[in-house]
Amino acid sequence: MENNNVIDFLKVYNCENKIRLGNNFDGGYIIADNIGNYDVYISAGIGGDESFSSSFLNKYTVKNSGAFQLEIDKLPDNFPKNLFFYKKNISNIADNNNANLDFFIKSYNDIFMKMDIEGDEYKWFDSKTNEELMKFKQFTVEFHGINDDSFNFSSECKKRVFSKIAETHYLIHAHGNNYAGTQLVNEYPIPNVIELTYIRKDCLKNASLNTSNLPSILDYPNNTDNTVDLDLNFYPFVN
């Protein structure tokens, strides 16, 4: 299949030892366990829940940490005490209101990042080089509007971002956000908003395409009022 749209860069790879951290609804994510240590934890986008960060920092020991969001009046009740708060948004620039994470990228080599920044993930990823992305051992990101030009970023920008990430990292888990619905792409119902977990390619030996069902037994619907999760048992998620 020719690389004509975003989904051709979203092939999922088999990965053992996956775990779920955080709530059993919106705010929890599935990641790879047992791939070594991390030197930094970053929470990009806080919202009203930091259950994932709490679970992560209880399980793993890191040297440094940072949580970022500008438009927030009160930190969530489950915000970890050992997570340093920056009242800034993640962006491609650094100023009084924005952070580009360059300090962490220059200072550390095995970063874990959780990101949910309502579309601005494309701006940030598009600004990073392959060498900079290699500093991230694992990241889980909620990507928004992947099928069209929504969230103020073009389909071409989104395709460019997913293509770049695929050069340095393997996608090891995908979960559709059932708050946002789907669009038909090549006759497949692709989620408009999707949670993706990537690990650096040196962390997965003998990589092979995923053959396990998605959603997995670790997944839960984001919207608990709708108990039906989005079925991803088709290309490119299950092969």
Coordinates of C-alpha atoms in Angstrom, one line a residue:
M1 CA 0.0 0.0 0.0
E2 CA 1.3 3.4 -1.0
N3 CA 2.0 6.0 1.7
N4 CA -0.8 8.3 0.8
N5 CA -2.3 9.0 4.2
V6 CA -1.6 9.1 7.9
I7 CA -2.6 5.5 8.6
D8 CA 0.2 4.0 6.6
F9 CA 2.6 5.3 9.2
L10 CA 0.6 3.8 12.1
K11 CA 1.6 0.1 11.9
V12 CA 1.6 -1.4 15.4
Y13 CA 4.4 -3.8 16.5
N14 CA 4.2 -6.7 18.9
C15 CA 5.5 -5.9 22.4
E16 CA 5.4 -8.1 25.4
N17 CA 5.2 -6.9 29.0
K18 CA 2.7 -4.1 28.5
I19 CA 1.0 -2.7 31.5
R20 CA -1.7 -0.1 32.2
L21 CA -1.0 2.9 34.5
G22 CA -3.6 5.4 35.7
N23 CA -7.4 5.3 35.9
N24 CA -9.5 2.6 34.1
F25 CA -11.0 5.3 31.9
D26 CA -9.9 8.6 30.4
G27 CA -6.5 9.4 31.9
G28 CA -5.0 5.9 31.9
Y29 CA -2.5 4.7 29.3
I30 CA -0.9 1.4 28.3
I31 CA 2.9 1.4 28.1
A32 CA 5.8 -1.1 27.7
D33 CA 7.3 -2.3 31.0
N34 CA 10.8 -3.8 31.6
I35 CA 12.7 -1.7 29.0
G36 CA 15.2 -0.2 31.4
N37 CA 15.4 2.9 33.5
Y38 CA 14.3 6.5 32.8
D39 CA 16.2 9.7 33.8
V40 CA 13.2 12.1 33.4
Y41 CA 9.4 11.9 33.5
I42 CA 7.4 14.6 31.6
S43 CA 3.7 15.2 31.8
A44 CA 2.8 17.4 28.9
G45 CA -0.8 18.5 29.6
I46 CA -2.4 18.1 33.0
G47 CA -6.2 18.7 32.8
G48 CA -8.1 17.4 35.7
D49 CA -6.4 14.1 36.2
E50 CA -2.8 13.0 36.9
S51 CA -3.5 9.4 37.9
F52 CA -1.1 8.2 35.2
S53 CA 1.7 10.4 36.6
S54 CA 1.0 9.2 40.1
S55 CA 1.2 5.5 39.1
F56 CA 4.3 6.1 36.9
L57 CA 6.3 7.9 39.6
N58 CA 5.3 5.3 42.2
K59 CA 6.6 2.5 40.0
Y60 CA 9.7 4.0 38.5
T61 CA 12.5 6.1 40.0
V62 CA 13.6 9.1 37.9
K63 CA 16.2 11.8 38.5
N64 CA 14.0 14.7 37.4
S65 CA 10.4 15.4 36.4
G66 CA 8.2 18.2 35.0
A67 CA 4.5 18.8 34.3
F68 CA 3.4 21.5 32.0
Q69 CA 0.2 23.5 31.4
L70 CA -0.5 27.2 31.3
E71 CA -4.3 27.4 31.5
I72 CA -4.8 25.8 34.9
D73 CA -6.1 27.3 38.1
K74 CA -5.8 24.4 40.4
L75 CA -3.7 21.2 40.2
P76 CA -5.7 17.9 40.4
D77 CA -6.0 16.3 43.8
N78 CA -3.9 13.3 42.5
F79 CA -1.1 15.5 41.3
P80 CA 2.1 13.8 42.6
K81 CA 4.2 15.7 45.2
N82 CA 7.4 14.7 43.5
L83 CA 6.3 16.1 40.1
F84 CA 7.6 19.7 39.5
F85 CA 4.9 22.0 37.9
Y86 CA 5.7 24.5 35.2
K87 CA 2.9 26.9 34.4
K88 CA 3.7 26.8 30.6
N89 CA 2.3 25.2 27.6
I90 CA 4.4 22.8 25.4
S91 CA 5.2 24.4 22.1
N92 CA 7.9 24.8 19.4
I93 CA 9.1 27.9 21.1
A94 CA 10.4 28.8 24.6
D95 CA 9.3 32.0 26.3
N96 CA 7.4 33.1 29.5
N97 CA 4.3 31.1 28.5
N98 CA 5.8 28.2 26.5
A99 CA 8.3 25.4 26.8
N100 CA 9.9 23.4 24.0
L101 CA 11.6 20.9 26.4
D102 CA 15.0 21.6 24.9
F103 CA 16.5 21.7 28.4
F104 CA 15.4 18.2 29.1
I105 CA 16.4 17.0 25.7
K106 CA 20.0 18.4 26.0
S107 CA 20.4 17.2 29.6
Y108 CA 19.0 13.6 29.5
N109 CA 19.0 10.5 27.3
D110 CA 16.2 8.3 28.4
I111 CA 13.1 10.4 28.8
F112 CA 9.5 9.2 29.3
M113 CA 6.8 11.6 28.2
K114 CA 3.0 11.5 28.5
M115 CA 1.4 14.1 26.2
D116 CA -2.2 15.4 25.8
I117 CA -2.2 18.9 24.6
E118 CA -5.3 19.2 22.3
G119 CA -3.6 19.3 18.9
D120 CA -0.4 21.2 19.7
E121 CA 1.4 17.8 19.7
Y122 CA 1.9 18.3 16.0
K123 CA 3.6 21.7 16.4
W124 CA 6.0 20.2 19.0
F125 CA 6.8 17.0 17.1
D126 CA 7.2 18.8 13.8
S127 CA 9.8 21.1 15.4
K128 CA 12.0 18.2 16.6
T129 CA 14.9 16.5 14.8
N130 CA 15.3 12.7 14.7
E131 CA 18.3 13.1 17.1
E132 CA 16.2 15.0 19.6
L133 CA 13.4 12.4 19.4
M134 CA 15.9 9.7 20.1
K135 CA 16.3 11.1 23.6
F136 CA 12.8 9.8 24.4
K137 CA 12.9 6.1 25.4
Q138 CA 9.1 5.9 25.5
F139 CA 6.2 8.3 25.0
T140 CA 2.4 7.9 25.1
V141 CA 0.5 10.7 23.3
E142 CA -3.1 11.4 22.5
F143 CA -3.2 12.6 18.9
H144 CA -6.1 14.7 17.8
G145 CA -7.9 15.0 14.5
I146 CA -5.6 12.5 12.7
N147 CA -7.9 12.1 9.7
D148 CA -8.3 15.7 8.5
D149 CA -7.2 19.3 8.8
S150 CA -8.9 19.8 12.2
F151 CA -7.2 21.2 15.4
N152 CA -5.5 23.9 13.2
F153 CA -3.0 21.5 11.6
S154 CA -3.1 20.2 8.1
S155 CA -3.3 16.6 7.1
E156 CA 0.1 17.0 5.5
C157 CA 1.6 18.3 8.7
K158 CA 0.1 15.3 10.6
K159 CA 1.4 12.9 7.9
R160 CA 4.9 14.4 8.2
V161 CA 4.8 14.0 12.0
F162 CA 3.8 10.4 12.0
S163 CA 6.4 9.6 9.3
K164 CA 9.1 11.2 11.3
I165 CA 8.2 9.4 14.5
A166 CA 8.2 6.1 12.6
E167 CA 11.9 6.6 11.7
T168 CA 13.1 6.5 15.3
H169 CA 10.3 4.7 17.3
Y170 CA 8.1 1.6 17.1
L171 CA 4.4 2.1 17.7
I172 CA 3.5 -0.6 20.3
H173 CA 0.0 0.2 21.3
A174 CA -3.0 2.1 19.8
H175 CA -6.4 2.9 21.5
G176 CA -9.1 4.9 19.9
N177 CA -10.8 7.6 22.1
N178 CA -14.5 6.9 21.9
Y179 CA -15.4 10.4 22.8
A180 CA -14.4 11.6 19.3
G181 CA -15.8 9.0 16.8
T182 CA -14.3 7.8 13.5
Q183 CA -13.9 8.6 9.8
L184 CA -13.7 6.1 7.0
V185 CA -10.2 5.9 5.5
N186 CA -9.6 3.3 2.8
E187 CA -13.0 1.8 4.0
Y188 CA -11.7 1.5 7.6
P189 CA -13.2 3.4 10.6
I190 CA -10.1 5.3 11.8
P191 CA -10.5 7.0 15.2
N192 CA -10.4 10.8 15.0
V193 CA -8.6 11.0 18.3
I194 CA -6.2 8.1 19.2
E195 CA -3.8 7.3 22.1
L196 CA -0.5 5.9 20.8
T197 CA 2.4 4.5 22.7
Y198 CA 5.9 4.4 21.1
I199 CA 9.2 3.0 22.3
R200 CA 12.6 3.8 20.9
K201 CA 13.7 1.3 18.3
D202 CA 16.7 0.1 20.3
C203 CA 14.3 -1.1 23.0
L204 CA 12.5 -3.6 20.8
K205 CA 14.6 -6.4 19.3
N206 CA 13.4 -8.5 16.3
A207 CA 10.3 -6.3 15.8
S208 CA 7.3 -7.9 14.2
L209 CA 3.9 -6.5 13.3
N210 CA 1.2 -6.8 15.8
T211 CA -1.2 -9.7 15.6
S212 CA -3.1 -9.2 18.9
N213 CA -6.6 -7.8 19.2
L214 CA -7.1 -4.1 19.8
P215 CA -8.6 -3.0 22.1
S216 CA -6.7 -5.4 24.4
I217 CA -7.8 -6.7 27.8
L218 CA -5.9 -3.7 29.3
D219 CA -7.9 -1.1 27.5
Y220 CA -11.0 0.7 28.8
P221 CA -13.3 3.2 27.0
N222 CA -12.4 6.8 27.6
N223 CA -16.1 7.7 27.7
T224 CA -17.5 5.5 30.4
D225 CA -21.1 6.6 29.5
N226 CA -20.4 4.7 26.2
T227 CA -19.1 1.3 27.2
V228 CA -18.4 0.2 23.6
D229 CA -14.7 0.7 22.8
L230 CA -13.5 1.4 19.3
D231 CA -12.6 -1.7 17.3
L232 CA -9.1 -1.5 15.8
N233 CA -8.8 -5.0 14.4
F234 CA -7.8 -4.0 10.9
Y235 CA -4.8 -2.5 9.0
P236 CA -2.6 -0.8 10.2
F237 CA -3.3 -1.6 13.8
V238 CA -3.6 -5.4 13.6
N239 CA -1.8 -7.3 10.8

